[in-house]
Coordinates of C-alpha atoms in Angstrom, one line a residue:
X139 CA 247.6 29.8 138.1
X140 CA 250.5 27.3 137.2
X141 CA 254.4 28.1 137.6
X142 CA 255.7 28.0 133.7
X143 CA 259.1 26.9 134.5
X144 CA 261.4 26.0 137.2
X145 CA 265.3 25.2 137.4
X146 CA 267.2 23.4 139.8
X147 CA 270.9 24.7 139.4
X148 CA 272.0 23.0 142.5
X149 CA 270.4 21.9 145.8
X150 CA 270.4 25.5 147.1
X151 CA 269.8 27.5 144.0
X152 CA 266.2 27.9 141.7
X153 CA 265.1 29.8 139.4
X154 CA 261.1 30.1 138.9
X155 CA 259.2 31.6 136.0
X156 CA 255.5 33.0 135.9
X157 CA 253.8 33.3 132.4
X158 CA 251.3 36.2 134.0
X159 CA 247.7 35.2 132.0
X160 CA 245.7 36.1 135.0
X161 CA 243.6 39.5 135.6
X162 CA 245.4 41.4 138.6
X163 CA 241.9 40.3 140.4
X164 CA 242.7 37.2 140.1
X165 CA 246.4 37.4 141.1
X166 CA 245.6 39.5 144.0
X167 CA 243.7 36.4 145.7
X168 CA 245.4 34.5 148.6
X169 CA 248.2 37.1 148.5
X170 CA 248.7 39.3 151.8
X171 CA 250.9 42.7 150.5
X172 CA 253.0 44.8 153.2
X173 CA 251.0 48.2 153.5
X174 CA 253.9 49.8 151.6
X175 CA 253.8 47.1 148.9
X176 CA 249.9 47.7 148.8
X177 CA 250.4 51.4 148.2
X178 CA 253.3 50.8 145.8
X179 CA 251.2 48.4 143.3
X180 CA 248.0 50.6 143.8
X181 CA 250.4 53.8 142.7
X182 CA 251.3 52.1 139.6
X183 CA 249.5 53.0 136.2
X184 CA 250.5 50.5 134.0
X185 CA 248.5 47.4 134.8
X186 CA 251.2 45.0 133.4
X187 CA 253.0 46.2 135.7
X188 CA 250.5 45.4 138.3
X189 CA 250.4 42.3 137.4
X190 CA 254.0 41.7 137.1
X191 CA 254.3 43.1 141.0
X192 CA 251.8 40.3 141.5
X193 CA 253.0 37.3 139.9
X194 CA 256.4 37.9 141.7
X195 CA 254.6 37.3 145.0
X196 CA 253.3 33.8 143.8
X197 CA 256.4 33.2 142.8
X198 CA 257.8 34.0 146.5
X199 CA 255.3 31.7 147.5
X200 CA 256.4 29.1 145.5
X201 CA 259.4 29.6 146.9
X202 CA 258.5 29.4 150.6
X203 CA 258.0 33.0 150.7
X204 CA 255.9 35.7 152.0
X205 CA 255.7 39.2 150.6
X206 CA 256.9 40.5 154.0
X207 CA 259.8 38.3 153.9
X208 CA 261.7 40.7 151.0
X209 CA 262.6 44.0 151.4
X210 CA 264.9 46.3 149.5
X211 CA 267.7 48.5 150.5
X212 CA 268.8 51.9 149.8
X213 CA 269.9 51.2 146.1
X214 CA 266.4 49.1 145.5
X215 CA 268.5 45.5 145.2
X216 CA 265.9 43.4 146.8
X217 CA 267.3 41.2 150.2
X218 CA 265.5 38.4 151.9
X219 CA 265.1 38.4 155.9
X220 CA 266.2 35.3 155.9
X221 CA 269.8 35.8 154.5
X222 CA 269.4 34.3 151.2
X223 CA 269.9 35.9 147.7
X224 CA 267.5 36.8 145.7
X225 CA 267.1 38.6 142.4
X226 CA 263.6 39.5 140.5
X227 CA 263.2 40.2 136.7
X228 CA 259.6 41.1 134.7
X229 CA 259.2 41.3 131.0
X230 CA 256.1 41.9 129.5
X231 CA 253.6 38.7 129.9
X232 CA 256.8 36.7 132.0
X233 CA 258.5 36.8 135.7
X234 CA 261.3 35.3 137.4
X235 CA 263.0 34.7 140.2
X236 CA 266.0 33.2 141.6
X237 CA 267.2 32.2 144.5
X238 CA 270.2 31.0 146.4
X239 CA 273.0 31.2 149.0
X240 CA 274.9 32.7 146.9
X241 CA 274.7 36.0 145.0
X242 CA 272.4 36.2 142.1
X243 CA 270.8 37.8 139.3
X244 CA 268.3 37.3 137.1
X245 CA 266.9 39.0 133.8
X246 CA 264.2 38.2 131.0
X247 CA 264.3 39.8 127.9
X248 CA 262.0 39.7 124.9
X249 CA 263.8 39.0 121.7
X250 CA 263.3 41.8 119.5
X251 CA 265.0 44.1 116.5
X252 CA 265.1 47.0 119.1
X253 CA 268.2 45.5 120.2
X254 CA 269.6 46.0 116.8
X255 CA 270.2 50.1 117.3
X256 CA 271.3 50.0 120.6
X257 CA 273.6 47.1 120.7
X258 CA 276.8 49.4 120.0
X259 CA 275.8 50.9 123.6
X260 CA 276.0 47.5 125.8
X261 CA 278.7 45.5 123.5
X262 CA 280.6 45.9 120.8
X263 CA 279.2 45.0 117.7
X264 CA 281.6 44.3 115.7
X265 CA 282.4 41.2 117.3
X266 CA 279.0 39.4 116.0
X267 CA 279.2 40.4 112.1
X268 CA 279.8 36.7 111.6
X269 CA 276.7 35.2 112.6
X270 CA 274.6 33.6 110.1
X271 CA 271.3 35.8 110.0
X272 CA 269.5 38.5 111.8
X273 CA 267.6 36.4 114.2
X274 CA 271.0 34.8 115.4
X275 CA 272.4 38.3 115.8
X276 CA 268.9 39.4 118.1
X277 CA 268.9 36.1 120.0
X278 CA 272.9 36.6 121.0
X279 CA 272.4 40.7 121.3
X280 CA 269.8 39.5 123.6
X281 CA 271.4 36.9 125.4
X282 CA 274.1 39.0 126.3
X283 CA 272.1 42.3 127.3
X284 CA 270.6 39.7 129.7
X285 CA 273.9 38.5 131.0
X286 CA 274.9 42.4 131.6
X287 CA 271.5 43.6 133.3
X288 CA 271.4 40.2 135.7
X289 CA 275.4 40.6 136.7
X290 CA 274.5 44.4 137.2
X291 CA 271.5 43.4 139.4
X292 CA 273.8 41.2 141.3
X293 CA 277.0 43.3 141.9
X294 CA 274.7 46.8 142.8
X295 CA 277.6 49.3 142.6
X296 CA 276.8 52.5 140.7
X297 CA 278.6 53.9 138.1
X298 CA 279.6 50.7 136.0
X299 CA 279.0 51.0 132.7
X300 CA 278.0 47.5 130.2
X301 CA 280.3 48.7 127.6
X302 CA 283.0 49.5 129.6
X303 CA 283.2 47.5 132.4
X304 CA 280.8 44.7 131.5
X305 CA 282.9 41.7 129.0
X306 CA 280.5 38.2 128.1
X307 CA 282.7 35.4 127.3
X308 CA 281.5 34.2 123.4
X309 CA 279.4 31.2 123.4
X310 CA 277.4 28.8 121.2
X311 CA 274.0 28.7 121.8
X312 CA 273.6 25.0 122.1
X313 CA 275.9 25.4 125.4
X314 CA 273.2 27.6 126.9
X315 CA 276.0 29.0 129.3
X316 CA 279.0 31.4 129.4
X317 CA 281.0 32.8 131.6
X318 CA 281.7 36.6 132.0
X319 CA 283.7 39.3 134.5
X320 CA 283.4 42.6 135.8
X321 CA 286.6 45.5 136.0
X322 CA 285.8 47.7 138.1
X323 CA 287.9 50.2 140.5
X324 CA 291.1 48.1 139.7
X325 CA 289.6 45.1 140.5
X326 CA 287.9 42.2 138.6
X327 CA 285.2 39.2 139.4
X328 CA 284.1 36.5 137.4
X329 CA 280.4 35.2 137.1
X330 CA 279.1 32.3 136.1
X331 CA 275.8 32.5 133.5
X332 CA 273.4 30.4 132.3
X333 CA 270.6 31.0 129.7
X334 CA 267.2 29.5 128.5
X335 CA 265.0 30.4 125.6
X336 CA 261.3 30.6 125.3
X337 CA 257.9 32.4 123.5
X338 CA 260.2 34.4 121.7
X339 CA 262.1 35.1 125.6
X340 CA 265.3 34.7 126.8
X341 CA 266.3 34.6 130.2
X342 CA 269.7 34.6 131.8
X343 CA 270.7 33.9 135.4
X344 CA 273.9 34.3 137.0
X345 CA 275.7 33.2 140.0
X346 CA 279.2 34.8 141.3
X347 CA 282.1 32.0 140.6
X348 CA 283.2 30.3 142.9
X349 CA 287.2 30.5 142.7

């Protein structure tokens, strides 16, 4: 059960990615689940989903983590006992995690059309009609949704809205990173981003800038 990718952002930041192949049989070996995490993954029907729950714990482990090390508060943003930052993304047949000692998101999206009709919801999309072709436009659409859902993750309040309150710098994809801010109850942060594409996947990982 290998670890597909990992990123070293800086000595006290990763990011780790699971490309889930295995049964959830076979991810469920050498893993020791909380009682409440047991009953939580046995309550879900989806069996990707299973096995997304799963392949996060190996990736804890590769981390240096337990599964009784994380737990989530009241607004389900997930904490380690430890103090450090964490944030968790699944998509399909891929998982990540990142974590620092700083605050973090993470999100993995799979590129697809779908984007395409609800785009005006997240951005506006009239500030892409110059790119080439319709798989720039997904791949950008994508990269940016993934910006939005990984800052989200990582600032936790309720009631901000990715069209409104949600602005990604423009970037080239060749730079594979952007910057980006929240404006929110008068006041505004910055965020750094970065962003990696594979198997048709994108995932984008932020970190709060440091001013």
């Amino acid at each position: 059960m290998p670890l597909y990718k990992r990123i070293t952002i800086n000595k006290a930041t990763n990011v780790l990615i699971w490309k889930i192949e295995e049964s959830f049989e076979e991810l469920s070996k050498g893993i020791t689940l909380t009682p409440l995490c047991s009953e939580r993954v046995q309550g879900m029907k989806s069996d990707i989903h299973r096995r997304g729950f799963m392949s996060v714990r190996h990736l804890l482990a590769e981390a240096g983590y337990e599964d009784s090390d994380l737990f989530y508060d009241e607004a389900g943003k997930p904490h380690l006992r430890d103090g450090k930052y964490i944030s968790i993304t699944h998509s399909f047949n891929f998982s990540g995690i990142i974590v620092s000692d700083r605050e973090v998101g993470i999100d993995i999206e799979k590129q697809r059309e779908k984007i395409l009709l609800i785009a005006h919801k997240f951005t506006p999309i009239e500030e892409y009609r110059t790119l080439a072709n319709t798989d720039a436009l997904i791949r950008k659409l994508t990269i940016v949704w993934g910006a939005k859902e990984a800052v989200y993750k990582l600032y936790a309040q309720p009631k901000v809205s990715f069209l409104q309150h949600i602005n990604i710098t423009d970037f080239d994809f060749d730079e594979q990173k952007t910057t980006g801010k929240i404006t929110f109850n008068g006041q505004t942060s910055w965020y750094e981003f970065e962003f990696t594409e594979f198997e048709g996947f994108t995932c984008v990982y932020t970190l709060r800038k440091v001013s």
